[in-house]
Coordinates of C-alpha atoms in Angstrom, one line a residue:
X1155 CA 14.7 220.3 150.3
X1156 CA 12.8 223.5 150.1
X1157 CA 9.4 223.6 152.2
X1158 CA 6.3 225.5 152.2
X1159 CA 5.9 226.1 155.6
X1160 CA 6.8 224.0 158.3
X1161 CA 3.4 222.5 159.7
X1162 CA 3.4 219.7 162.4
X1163 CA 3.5 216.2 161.1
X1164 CA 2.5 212.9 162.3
X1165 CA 5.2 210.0 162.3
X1166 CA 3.8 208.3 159.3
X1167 CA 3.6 211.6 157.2
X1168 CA 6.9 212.8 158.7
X1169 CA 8.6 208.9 157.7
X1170 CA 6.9 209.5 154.1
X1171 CA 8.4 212.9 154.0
X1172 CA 12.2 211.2 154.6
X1173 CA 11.1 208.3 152.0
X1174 CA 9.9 210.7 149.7
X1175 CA 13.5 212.9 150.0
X1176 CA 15.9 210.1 150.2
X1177 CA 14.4 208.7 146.8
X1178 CA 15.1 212.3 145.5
X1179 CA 18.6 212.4 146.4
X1180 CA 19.1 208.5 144.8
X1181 CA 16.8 210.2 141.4
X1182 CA 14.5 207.7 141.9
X1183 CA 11.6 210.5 142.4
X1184 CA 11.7 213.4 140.4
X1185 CA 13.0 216.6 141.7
X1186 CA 10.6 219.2 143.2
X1187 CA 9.5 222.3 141.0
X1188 CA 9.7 226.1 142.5
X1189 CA 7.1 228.5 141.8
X1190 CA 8.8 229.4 138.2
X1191 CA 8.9 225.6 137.1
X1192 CA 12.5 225.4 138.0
X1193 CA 13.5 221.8 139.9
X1194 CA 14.9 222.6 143.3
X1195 CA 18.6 221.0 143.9
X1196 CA 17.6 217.9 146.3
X1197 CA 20.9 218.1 148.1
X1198 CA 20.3 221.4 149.1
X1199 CA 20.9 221.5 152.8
X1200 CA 17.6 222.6 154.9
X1201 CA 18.4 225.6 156.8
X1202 CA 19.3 227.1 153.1
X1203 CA 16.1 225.6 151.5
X1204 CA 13.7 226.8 154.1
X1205 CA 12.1 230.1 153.2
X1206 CA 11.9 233.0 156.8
X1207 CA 8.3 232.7 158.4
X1208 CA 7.7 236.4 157.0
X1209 CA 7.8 236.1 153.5
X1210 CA 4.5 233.8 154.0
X1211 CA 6.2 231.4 151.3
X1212 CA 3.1 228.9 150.1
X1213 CA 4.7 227.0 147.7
X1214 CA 8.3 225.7 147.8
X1215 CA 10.8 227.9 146.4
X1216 CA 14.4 229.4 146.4
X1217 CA 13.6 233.2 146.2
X1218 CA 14.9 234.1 149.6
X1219 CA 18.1 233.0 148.3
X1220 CA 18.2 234.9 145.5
X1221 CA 18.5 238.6 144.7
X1222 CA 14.6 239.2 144.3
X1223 CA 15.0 243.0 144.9
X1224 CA 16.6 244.5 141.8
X1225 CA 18.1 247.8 141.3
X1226 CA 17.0 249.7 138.1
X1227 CA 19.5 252.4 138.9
X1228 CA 22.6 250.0 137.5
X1229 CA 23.5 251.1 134.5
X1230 CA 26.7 249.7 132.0
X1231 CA 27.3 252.8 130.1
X1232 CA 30.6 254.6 130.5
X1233 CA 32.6 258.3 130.5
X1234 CA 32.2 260.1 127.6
X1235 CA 36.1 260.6 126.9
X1236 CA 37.2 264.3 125.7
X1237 CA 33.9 264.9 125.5
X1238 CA 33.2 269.2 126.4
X1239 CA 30.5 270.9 127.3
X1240 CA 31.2 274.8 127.7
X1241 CA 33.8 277.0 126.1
X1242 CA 34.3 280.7 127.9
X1243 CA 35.9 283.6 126.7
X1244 CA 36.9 285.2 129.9
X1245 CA 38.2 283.9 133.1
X1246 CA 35.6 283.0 135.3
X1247 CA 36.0 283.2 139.5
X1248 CA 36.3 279.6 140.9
X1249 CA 37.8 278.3 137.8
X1250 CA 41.5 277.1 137.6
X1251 CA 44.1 279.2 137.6
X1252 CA 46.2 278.0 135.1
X1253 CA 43.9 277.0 132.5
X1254 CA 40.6 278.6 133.4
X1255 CA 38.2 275.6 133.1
X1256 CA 35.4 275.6 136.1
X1257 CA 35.5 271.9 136.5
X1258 CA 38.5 271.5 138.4
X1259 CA 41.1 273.4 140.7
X1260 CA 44.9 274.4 140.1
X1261 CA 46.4 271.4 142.1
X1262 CA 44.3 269.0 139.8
X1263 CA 44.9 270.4 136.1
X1264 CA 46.2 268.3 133.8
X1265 CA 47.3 270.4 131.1
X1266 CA 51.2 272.3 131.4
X1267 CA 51.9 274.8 133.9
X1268 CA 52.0 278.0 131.9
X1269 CA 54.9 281.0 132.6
X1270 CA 51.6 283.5 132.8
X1271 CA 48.7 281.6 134.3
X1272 CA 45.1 282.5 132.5
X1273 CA 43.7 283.6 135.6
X1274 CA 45.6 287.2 134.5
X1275 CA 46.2 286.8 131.2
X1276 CA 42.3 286.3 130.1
X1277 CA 43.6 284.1 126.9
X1278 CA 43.5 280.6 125.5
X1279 CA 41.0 279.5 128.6
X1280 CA 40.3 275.8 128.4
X1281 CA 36.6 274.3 127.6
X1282 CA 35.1 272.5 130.3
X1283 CA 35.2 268.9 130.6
X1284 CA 32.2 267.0 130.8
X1285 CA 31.6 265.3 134.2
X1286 CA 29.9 262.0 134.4
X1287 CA 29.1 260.1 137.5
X1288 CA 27.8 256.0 137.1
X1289 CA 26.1 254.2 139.8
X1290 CA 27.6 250.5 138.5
X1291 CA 26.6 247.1 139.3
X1292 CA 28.7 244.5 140.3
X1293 CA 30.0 243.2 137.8
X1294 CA 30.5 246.6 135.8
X1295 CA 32.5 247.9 138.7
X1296 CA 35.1 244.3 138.1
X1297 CA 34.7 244.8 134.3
X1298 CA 38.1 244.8 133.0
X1299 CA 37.3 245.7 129.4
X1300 CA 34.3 248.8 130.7
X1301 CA 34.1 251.5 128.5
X1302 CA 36.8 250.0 125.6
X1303 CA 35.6 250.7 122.1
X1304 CA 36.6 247.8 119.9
X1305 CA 37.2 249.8 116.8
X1306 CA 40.0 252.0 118.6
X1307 CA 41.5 248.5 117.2
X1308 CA 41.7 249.1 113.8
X1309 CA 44.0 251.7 114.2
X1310 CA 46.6 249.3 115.6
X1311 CA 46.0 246.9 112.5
X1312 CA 46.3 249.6 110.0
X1313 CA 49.7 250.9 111.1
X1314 CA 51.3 247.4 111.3
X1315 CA 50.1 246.7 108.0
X1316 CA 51.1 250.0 106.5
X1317 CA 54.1 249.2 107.8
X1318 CA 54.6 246.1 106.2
X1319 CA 53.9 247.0 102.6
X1320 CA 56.1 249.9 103.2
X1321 CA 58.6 247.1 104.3
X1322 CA 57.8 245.2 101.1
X1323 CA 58.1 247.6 98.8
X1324 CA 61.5 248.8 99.7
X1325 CA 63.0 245.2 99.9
X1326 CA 61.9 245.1 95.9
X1327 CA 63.2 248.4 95.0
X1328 CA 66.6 247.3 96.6
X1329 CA 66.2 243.8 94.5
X1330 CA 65.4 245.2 91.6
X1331 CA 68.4 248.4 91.8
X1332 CA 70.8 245.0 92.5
X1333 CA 69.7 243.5 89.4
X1334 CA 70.1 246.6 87.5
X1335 CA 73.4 247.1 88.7
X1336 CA 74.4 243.3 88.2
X1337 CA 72.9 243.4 84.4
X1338 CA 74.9 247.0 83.7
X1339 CA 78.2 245.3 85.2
X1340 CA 77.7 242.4 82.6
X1341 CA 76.8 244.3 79.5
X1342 CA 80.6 246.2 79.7
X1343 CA 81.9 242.7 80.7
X1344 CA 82.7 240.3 77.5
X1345 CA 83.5 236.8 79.4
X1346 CA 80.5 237.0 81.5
X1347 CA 78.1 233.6 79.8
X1348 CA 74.9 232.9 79.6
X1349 CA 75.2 230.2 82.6
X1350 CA 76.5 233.2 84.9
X1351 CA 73.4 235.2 84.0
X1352 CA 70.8 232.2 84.7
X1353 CA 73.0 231.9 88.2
X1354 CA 71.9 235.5 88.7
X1355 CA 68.6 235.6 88.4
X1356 CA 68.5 232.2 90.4
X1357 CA 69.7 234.0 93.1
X1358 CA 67.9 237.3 93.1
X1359 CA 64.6 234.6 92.6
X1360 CA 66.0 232.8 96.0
X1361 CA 66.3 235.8 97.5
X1362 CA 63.1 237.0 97.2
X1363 CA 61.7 233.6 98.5
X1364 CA 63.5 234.0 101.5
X1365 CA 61.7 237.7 101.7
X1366 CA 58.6 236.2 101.8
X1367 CA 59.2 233.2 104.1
X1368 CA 60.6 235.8 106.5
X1369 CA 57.2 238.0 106.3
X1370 CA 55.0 235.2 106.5
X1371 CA 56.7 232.8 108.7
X1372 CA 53.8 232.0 110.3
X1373 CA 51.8 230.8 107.1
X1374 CA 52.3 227.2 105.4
X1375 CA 51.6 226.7 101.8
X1376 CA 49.6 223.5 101.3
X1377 CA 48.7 222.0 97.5
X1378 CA 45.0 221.0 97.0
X1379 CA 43.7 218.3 94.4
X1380 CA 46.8 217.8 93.2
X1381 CA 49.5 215.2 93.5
X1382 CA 52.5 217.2 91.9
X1383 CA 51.1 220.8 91.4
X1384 CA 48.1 222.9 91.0
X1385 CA 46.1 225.5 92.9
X1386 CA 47.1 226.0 96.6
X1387 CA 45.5 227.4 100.0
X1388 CA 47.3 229.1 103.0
X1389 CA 46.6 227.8 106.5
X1390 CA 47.5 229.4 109.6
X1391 CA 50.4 227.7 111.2
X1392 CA 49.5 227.8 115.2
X1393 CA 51.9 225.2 115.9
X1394 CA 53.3 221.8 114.4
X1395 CA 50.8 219.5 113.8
X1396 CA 52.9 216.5 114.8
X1397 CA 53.3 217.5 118.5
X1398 CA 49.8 216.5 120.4
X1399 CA 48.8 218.7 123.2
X1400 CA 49.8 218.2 126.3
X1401 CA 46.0 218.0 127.4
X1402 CA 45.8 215.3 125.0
X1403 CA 48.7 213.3 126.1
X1404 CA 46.3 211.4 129.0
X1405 CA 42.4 211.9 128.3
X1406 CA 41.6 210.1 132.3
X1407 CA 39.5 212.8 134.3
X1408 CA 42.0 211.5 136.9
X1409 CA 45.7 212.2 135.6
X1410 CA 47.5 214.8 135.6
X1411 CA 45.7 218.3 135.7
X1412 CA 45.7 221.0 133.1
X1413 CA 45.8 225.0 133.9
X1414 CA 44.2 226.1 130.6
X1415 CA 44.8 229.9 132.1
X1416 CA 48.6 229.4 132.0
X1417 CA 48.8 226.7 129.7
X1418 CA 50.5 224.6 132.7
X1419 CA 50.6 221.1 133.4
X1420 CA 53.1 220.4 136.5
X1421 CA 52.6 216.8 137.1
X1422 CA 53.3 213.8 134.5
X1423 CA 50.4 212.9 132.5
X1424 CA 51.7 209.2 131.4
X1425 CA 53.8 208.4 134.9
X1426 CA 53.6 204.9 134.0
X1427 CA 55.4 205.1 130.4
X1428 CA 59.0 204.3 129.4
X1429 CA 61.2 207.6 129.9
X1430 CA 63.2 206.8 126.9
X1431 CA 60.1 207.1 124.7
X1432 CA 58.2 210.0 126.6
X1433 CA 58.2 213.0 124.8
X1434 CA 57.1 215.2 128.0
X1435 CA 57.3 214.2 131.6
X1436 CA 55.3 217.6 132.8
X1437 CA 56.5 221.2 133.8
X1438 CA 57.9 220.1 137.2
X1439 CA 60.9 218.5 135.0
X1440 CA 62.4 221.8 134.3
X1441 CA 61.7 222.8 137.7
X1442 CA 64.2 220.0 139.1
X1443 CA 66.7 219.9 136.2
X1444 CA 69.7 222.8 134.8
X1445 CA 69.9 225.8 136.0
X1446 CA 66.3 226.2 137.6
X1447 CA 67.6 223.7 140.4
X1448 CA 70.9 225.8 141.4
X1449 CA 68.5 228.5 141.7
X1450 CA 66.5 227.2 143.7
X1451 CA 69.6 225.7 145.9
X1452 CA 70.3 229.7 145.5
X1453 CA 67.4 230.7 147.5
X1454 CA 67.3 228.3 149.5
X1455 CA 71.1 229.3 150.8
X1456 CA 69.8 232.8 151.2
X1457 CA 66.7 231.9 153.4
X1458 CA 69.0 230.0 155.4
X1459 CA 72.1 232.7 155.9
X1460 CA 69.3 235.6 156.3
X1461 CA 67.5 233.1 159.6
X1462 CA 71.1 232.6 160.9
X1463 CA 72.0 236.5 161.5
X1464 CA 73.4 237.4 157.6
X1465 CA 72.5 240.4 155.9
X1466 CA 71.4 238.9 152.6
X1467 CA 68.6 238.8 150.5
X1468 CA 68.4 237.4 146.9
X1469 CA 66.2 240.3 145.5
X1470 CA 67.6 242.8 146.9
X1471 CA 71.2 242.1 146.3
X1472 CA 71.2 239.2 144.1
X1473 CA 74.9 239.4 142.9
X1474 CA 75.8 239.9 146.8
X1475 CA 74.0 236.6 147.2
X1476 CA 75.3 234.6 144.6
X1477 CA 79.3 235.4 145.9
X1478 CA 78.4 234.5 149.2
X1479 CA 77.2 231.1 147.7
X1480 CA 79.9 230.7 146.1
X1481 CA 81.9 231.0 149.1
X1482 CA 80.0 228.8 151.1
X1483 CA 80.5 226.1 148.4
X1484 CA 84.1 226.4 148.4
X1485 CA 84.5 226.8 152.3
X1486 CA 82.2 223.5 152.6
X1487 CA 84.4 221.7 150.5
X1488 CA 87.5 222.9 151.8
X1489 CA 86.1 221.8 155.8
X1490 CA 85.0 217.8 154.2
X1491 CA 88.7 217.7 152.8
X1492 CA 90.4 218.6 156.4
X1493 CA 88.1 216.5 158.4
X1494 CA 88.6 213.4 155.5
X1495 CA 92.6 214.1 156.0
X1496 CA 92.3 214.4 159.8
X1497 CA 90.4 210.6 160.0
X1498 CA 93.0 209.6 157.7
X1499 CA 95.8 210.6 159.7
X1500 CA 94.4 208.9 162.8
X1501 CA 93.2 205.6 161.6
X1502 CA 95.1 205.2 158.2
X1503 CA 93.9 204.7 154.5
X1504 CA 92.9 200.7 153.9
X1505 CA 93.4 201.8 150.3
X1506 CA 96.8 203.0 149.8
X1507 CA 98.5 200.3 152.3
X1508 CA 100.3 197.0 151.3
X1509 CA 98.0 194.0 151.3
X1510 CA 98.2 191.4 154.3
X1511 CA 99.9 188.8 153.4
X1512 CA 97.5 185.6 152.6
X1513 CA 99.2 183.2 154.6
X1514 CA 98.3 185.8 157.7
X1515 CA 94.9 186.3 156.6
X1516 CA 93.6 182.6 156.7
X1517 CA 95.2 181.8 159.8
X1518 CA 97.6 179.6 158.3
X1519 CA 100.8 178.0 160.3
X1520 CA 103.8 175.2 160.0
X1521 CA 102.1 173.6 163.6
X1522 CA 100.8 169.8 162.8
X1523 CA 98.0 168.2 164.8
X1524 CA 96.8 164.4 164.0
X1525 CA 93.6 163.3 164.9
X1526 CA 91.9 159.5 165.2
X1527 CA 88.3 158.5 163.8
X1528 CA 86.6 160.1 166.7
X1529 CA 88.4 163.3 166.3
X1530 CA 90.7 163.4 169.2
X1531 CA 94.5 164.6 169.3
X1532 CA 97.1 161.7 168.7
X1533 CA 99.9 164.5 168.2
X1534 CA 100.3 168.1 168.5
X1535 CA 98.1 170.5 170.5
X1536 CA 95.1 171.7 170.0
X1537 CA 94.7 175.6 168.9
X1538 CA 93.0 177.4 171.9
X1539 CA 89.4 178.6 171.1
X1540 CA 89.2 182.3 171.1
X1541 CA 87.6 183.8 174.8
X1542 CA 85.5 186.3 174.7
X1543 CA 85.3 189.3 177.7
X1544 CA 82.2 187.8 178.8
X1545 CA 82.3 184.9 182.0
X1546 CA 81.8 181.7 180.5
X1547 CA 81.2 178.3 181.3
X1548 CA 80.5 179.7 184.8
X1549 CA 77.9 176.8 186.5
X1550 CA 75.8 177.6 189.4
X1551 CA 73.7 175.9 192.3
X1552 CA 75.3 172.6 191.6
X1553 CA 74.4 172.8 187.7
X1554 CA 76.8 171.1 185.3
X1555 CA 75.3 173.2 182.3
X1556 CA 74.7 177.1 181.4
X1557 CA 71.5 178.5 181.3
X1558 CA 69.7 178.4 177.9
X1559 CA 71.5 175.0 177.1
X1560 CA 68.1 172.9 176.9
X1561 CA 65.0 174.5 175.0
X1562 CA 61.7 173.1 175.2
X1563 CA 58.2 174.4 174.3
X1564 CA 59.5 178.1 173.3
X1565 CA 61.1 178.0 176.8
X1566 CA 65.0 178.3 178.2
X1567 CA 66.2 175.6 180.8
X1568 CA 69.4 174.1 181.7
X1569 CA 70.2 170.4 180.1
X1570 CA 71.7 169.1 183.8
X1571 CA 68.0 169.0 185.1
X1572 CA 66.0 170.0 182.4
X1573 CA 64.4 173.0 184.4
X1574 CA 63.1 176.1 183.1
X1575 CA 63.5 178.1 186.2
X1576 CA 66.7 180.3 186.2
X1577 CA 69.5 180.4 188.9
X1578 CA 67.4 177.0 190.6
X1579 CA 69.1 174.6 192.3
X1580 CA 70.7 171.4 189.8
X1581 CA 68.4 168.2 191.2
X1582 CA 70.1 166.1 188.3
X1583 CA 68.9 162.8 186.7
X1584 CA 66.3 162.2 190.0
X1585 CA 65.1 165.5 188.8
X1586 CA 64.0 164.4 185.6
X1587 CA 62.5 161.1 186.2
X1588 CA 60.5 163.2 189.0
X1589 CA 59.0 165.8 186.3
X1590 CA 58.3 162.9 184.1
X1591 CA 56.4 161.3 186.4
X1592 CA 54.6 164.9 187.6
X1593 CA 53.6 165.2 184.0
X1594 CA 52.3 161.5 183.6
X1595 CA 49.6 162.3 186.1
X1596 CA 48.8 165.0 184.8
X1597 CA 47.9 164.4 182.0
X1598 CA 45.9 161.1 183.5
X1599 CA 44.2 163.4 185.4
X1600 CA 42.9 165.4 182.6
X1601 CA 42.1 162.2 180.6
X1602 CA 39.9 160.8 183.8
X1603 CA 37.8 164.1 184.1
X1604 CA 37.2 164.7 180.4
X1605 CA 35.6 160.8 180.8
X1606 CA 33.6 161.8 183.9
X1607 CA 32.4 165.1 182.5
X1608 CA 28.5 164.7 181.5
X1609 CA 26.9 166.1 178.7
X1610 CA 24.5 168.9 180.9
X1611 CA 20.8 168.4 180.5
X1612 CA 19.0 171.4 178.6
X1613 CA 16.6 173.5 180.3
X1614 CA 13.6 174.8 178.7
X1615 CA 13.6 178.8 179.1
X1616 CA 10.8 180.0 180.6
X1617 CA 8.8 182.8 178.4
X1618 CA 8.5 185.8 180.7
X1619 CA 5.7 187.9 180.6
X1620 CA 6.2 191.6 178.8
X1621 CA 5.8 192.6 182.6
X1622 CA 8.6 190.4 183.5
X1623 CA 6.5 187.4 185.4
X1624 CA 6.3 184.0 184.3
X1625 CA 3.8 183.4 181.6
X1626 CA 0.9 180.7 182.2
X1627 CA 0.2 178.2 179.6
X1628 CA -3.5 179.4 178.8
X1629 CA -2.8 182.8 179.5
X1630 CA -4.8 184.6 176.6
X1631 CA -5.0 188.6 176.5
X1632 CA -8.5 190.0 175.6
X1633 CA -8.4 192.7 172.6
X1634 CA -11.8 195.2 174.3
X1635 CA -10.2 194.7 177.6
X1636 CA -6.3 195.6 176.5
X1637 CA -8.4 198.5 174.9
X1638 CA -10.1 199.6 177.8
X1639 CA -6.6 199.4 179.8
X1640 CA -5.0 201.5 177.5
X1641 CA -7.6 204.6 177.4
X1642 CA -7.4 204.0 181.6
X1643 CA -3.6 204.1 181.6
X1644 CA -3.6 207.8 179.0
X1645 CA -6.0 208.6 181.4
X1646 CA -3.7 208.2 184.8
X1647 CA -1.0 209.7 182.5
X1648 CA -3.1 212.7 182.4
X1649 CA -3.9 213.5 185.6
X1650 CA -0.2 212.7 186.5
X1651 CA 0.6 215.8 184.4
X1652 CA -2.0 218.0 185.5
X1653 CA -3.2 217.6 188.9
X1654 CA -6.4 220.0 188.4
X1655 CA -8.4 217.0 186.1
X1656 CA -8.1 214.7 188.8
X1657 CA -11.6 214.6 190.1
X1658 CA -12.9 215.1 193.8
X1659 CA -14.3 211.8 194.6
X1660 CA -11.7 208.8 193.3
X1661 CA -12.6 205.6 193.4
X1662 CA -8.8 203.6 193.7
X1663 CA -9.0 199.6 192.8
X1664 CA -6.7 197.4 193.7
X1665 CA -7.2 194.6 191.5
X1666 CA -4.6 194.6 187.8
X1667 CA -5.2 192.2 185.8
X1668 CA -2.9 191.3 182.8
X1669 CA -4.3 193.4 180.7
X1670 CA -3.8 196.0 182.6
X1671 CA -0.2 195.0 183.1
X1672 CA 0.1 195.3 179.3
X1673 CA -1.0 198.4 178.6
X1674 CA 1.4 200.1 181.3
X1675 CA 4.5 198.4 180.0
X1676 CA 3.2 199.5 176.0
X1677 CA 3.3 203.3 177.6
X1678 CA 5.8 203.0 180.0
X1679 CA 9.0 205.5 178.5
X1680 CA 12.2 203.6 178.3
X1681 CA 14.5 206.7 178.5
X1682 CA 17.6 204.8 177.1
X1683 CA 15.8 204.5 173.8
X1684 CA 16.7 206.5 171.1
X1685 CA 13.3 207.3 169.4
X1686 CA 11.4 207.9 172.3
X1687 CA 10.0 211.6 171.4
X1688 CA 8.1 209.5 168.5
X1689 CA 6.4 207.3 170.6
X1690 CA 3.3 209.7 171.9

């Protein structure tokens, strides 16, 4: 936060200080105040908050970071358009050449080059324009609408709606000269009725409806007080009043987010809803859907042909672009037929072939085999097992078994033996009975020395003195002496530092008593401890 000045401060005040500023930034202690009664931003980091040494700052503040030296130069006016200040008569020497004004050169006149220029003619010589110059702040120098007179406006409106009663006036006169003409054509006619003529002026009525709907299509009549008639108001139609904004659609500060600028909203606002009753999934749906994506495929194509070595670029020869796609496409597809024909051709089409027959399929034959209860061969022979390309049934080192015929405890073995230990030698049945036995002790063994195992006496720890001795039972530390100890030992840190104080004649004593032991262990410096500057 923002400080006065920054004064040295004792470890209580500075711990106070941190208190006092992390109960700020929680707003449990109300904000500190500037100079002008403005509260001071907590979070503010410290190197911004902390006002230069030279400005002498007594009071917190955030001056320095403000523009405190304003410019009474600025000023938000603007050129004085058309505006002239001197008209000559003759042609004057520095003046233009072509239109005689003094406040700017041939190679800058604006007006039309003239056959006879009026530095020799002497005739028609141009006022001079007045020249304005503006020292402008910053934000007049970005101001896009500087200098625009809103009532240059008007004009605008006025044409548009001169135009428009100009419209609606002629669209009557041609009603009314069709009516005319209708009404004359039925007058000379004798089987024209009375229903033909009400037809007539239905229409011309219709007609001029549809007039007015045209020239105020963005207007809806709307009946007030009224259930079947009566006095009505014209609204402004902005858009239909059914369809909720898009802004509207998810109100969580979370979803989907809103360009009010561009009126955009790329992602989906309700992702979670049923497509079938969403009425809009977001902008990046048309982005991904019709024509948009094979444009983008488009450009993409055209990046890709320009990094390869092709002269091609979709803006500047779009139509060049788009017939080299094209080609590509039909090239592409051309390439996946061949190589689809060429694997066809060399391993066949499962499709298109004749089925197997089923009798070949299941392995089915006329050969009989009987077999008894116990499911050996009485007649017949029996169908040979299929052998793979891999040795098998190949036994080693005297073993009647393969490896990885026993399993036991998440381990491999060989059932012969029942060892786990590959490519060992077969020791058979004695084998067995011999780890048996192995794992019989054992596990006696283990039984007898969790029995003999004692229950180890506890020893009383020994409280070490802070000096790292033993501490007596009726040791008892005197408050003056530990005093005393501790002025001797800032003393002897002292002259340590500066060897001058030491004095001439020293007196050196031997004896330390525990008190003395004390105070050099309370200001000894452990330099593995993190707050060791605050100690002293």
């Amino acid at each position: 936060m923002a400080t006065a000045s920054v004064a040295f401060k004792s470890r209580e005040d500075h711990r106070k200080q941190m208190e006092l500023e992390e109960a700020r930034k929680a707003g449990l202690a109300p904000a500190e105040v500037d100079e002008d009664g403005k509260e001071i931003n907590p979070h503010i980091p410290q190197y911004m908050s902390s006002a230069p040494w030279y400005l002498n700052a007594e009071r917190p503040s955030l001056k320095h970071q403000r523009k405190w030296k304003s410019d009474p130069n600025y000023t938000k006016s603007w050129y004085d358009r058309g505006a002239k200040i001197f008209q000559a008569e003759k042609y004057r020497k520095g003046a233009c050449e072509n239109c005689g004004a003094m406040t700017h050169d041939a190679k800058s006149c604006m007006d039309r080059p003239r056959k006879v220029r009026a530095k020799w003619t002497d005739k028609n010589i141009a006022p001079d324009e007045k020249i304005e110059t503006f020292e402008l702040d910053y934000d007049g120098k970005r101001d896009r609408w500087n200098g625009y007179d809103a009532a240059s406006y008007a004009y605008v409106i006025e044409r548009y709606e001169a135009r428009d009663e100009s419209r609606k006036k002629y669209l009557k006169e041609q009603q009314l000269k069709k009516l005319e003409e209708k009404n004359g054509n039925q007058i000379g006619e004798d089987g024209v009725s009375d229903e033909d003529d009400n037809e007539d002026d239905l229409k011309v009525d219709e007609a001029k409806v549809d007039e007015s709907k045209q020239m105020d299509f963005a207007k809806v009549e709307k009946r007030v007080r009224t259930t079947g008639g009566g006095s009505t108001g014209t609204v402004r139609n902005l858009r239909i009043r059914e369809d909720t904004a898009k802004y509207l659609l998810n109100l969580d500060v979370n979803s989907a987010h809103y360009d009010p600028k561009t009126r955009s909203m790329r992602e989906d606002p309700l992702p979670d809803m049923d497509p079938n009753e969403k009425f809009y999934a977001g902008d990046n749906q048309n982005r991904v859907s019709g024509q948009a994506l094979e444009f983008k495929q488009l450009n993409i194509h055209a990046w890709e042909a320009f990094d390869k070595g092709h002269d091609v670029h979709m803006q500047a020869a779009p139509s060049q672009a788009e017939l080299l796609y094209k080609n590509y496409k039909v090239n592409k597809e051309k390439l996946k037929s061949e190589v689809k024909e060429t694997i066809m051709e060399k391993y066949g089409n499962a499709a298109t072939e004749e089925q197997i027959p089923r009798e070949l399929l299941l392995g089915q034959s006329e050969r009989e085999v009987e077999y008894d209860r116990a499911g050996r061969i009485i007649k017949g022979q029996e169908q040979a097992l299929p052998r793979s390309k891999y040795e098998e049934d190949v036994h080693v080192n005297n073993h009647t078994s393969v490896w990885g015929s026993w399993w036991k405890d998440h381990q491999w073995g060989y059932k012969c033996c029942k060892q786990i230990i590959r490519n060992s030698y077969c020791t058979g049945a004695a084998g067995i009975e011999a780890a048996e036995a192995a794992a019989d002790l054992m596990r006696a063994n283990i039984a007898r020395k969790e029995a003999a195992e004692e229950v180890p006496a506890q020893t009383e720890e020994k409280k070490l003195a802070t000096w790292g001795t033993d501490i007596p039972d009726d040791l008892v530390l005197d408050e003056k002496l530990l005093a005393e100890a501790l002025k001797k030992e800032d003393e002897r840190k002292k002259e340590q530092k500066d060897e001058r104080k030491r004095k001439y004649n020293v007196k050196w004593n031997d004896e330390v008593t525990a008190e003395d032991m004390e105070a050099y262990r309370m200001k000894k410096v452990h330099h593995d401890d993190p707050m060791k500057e605050f100690l002293h």
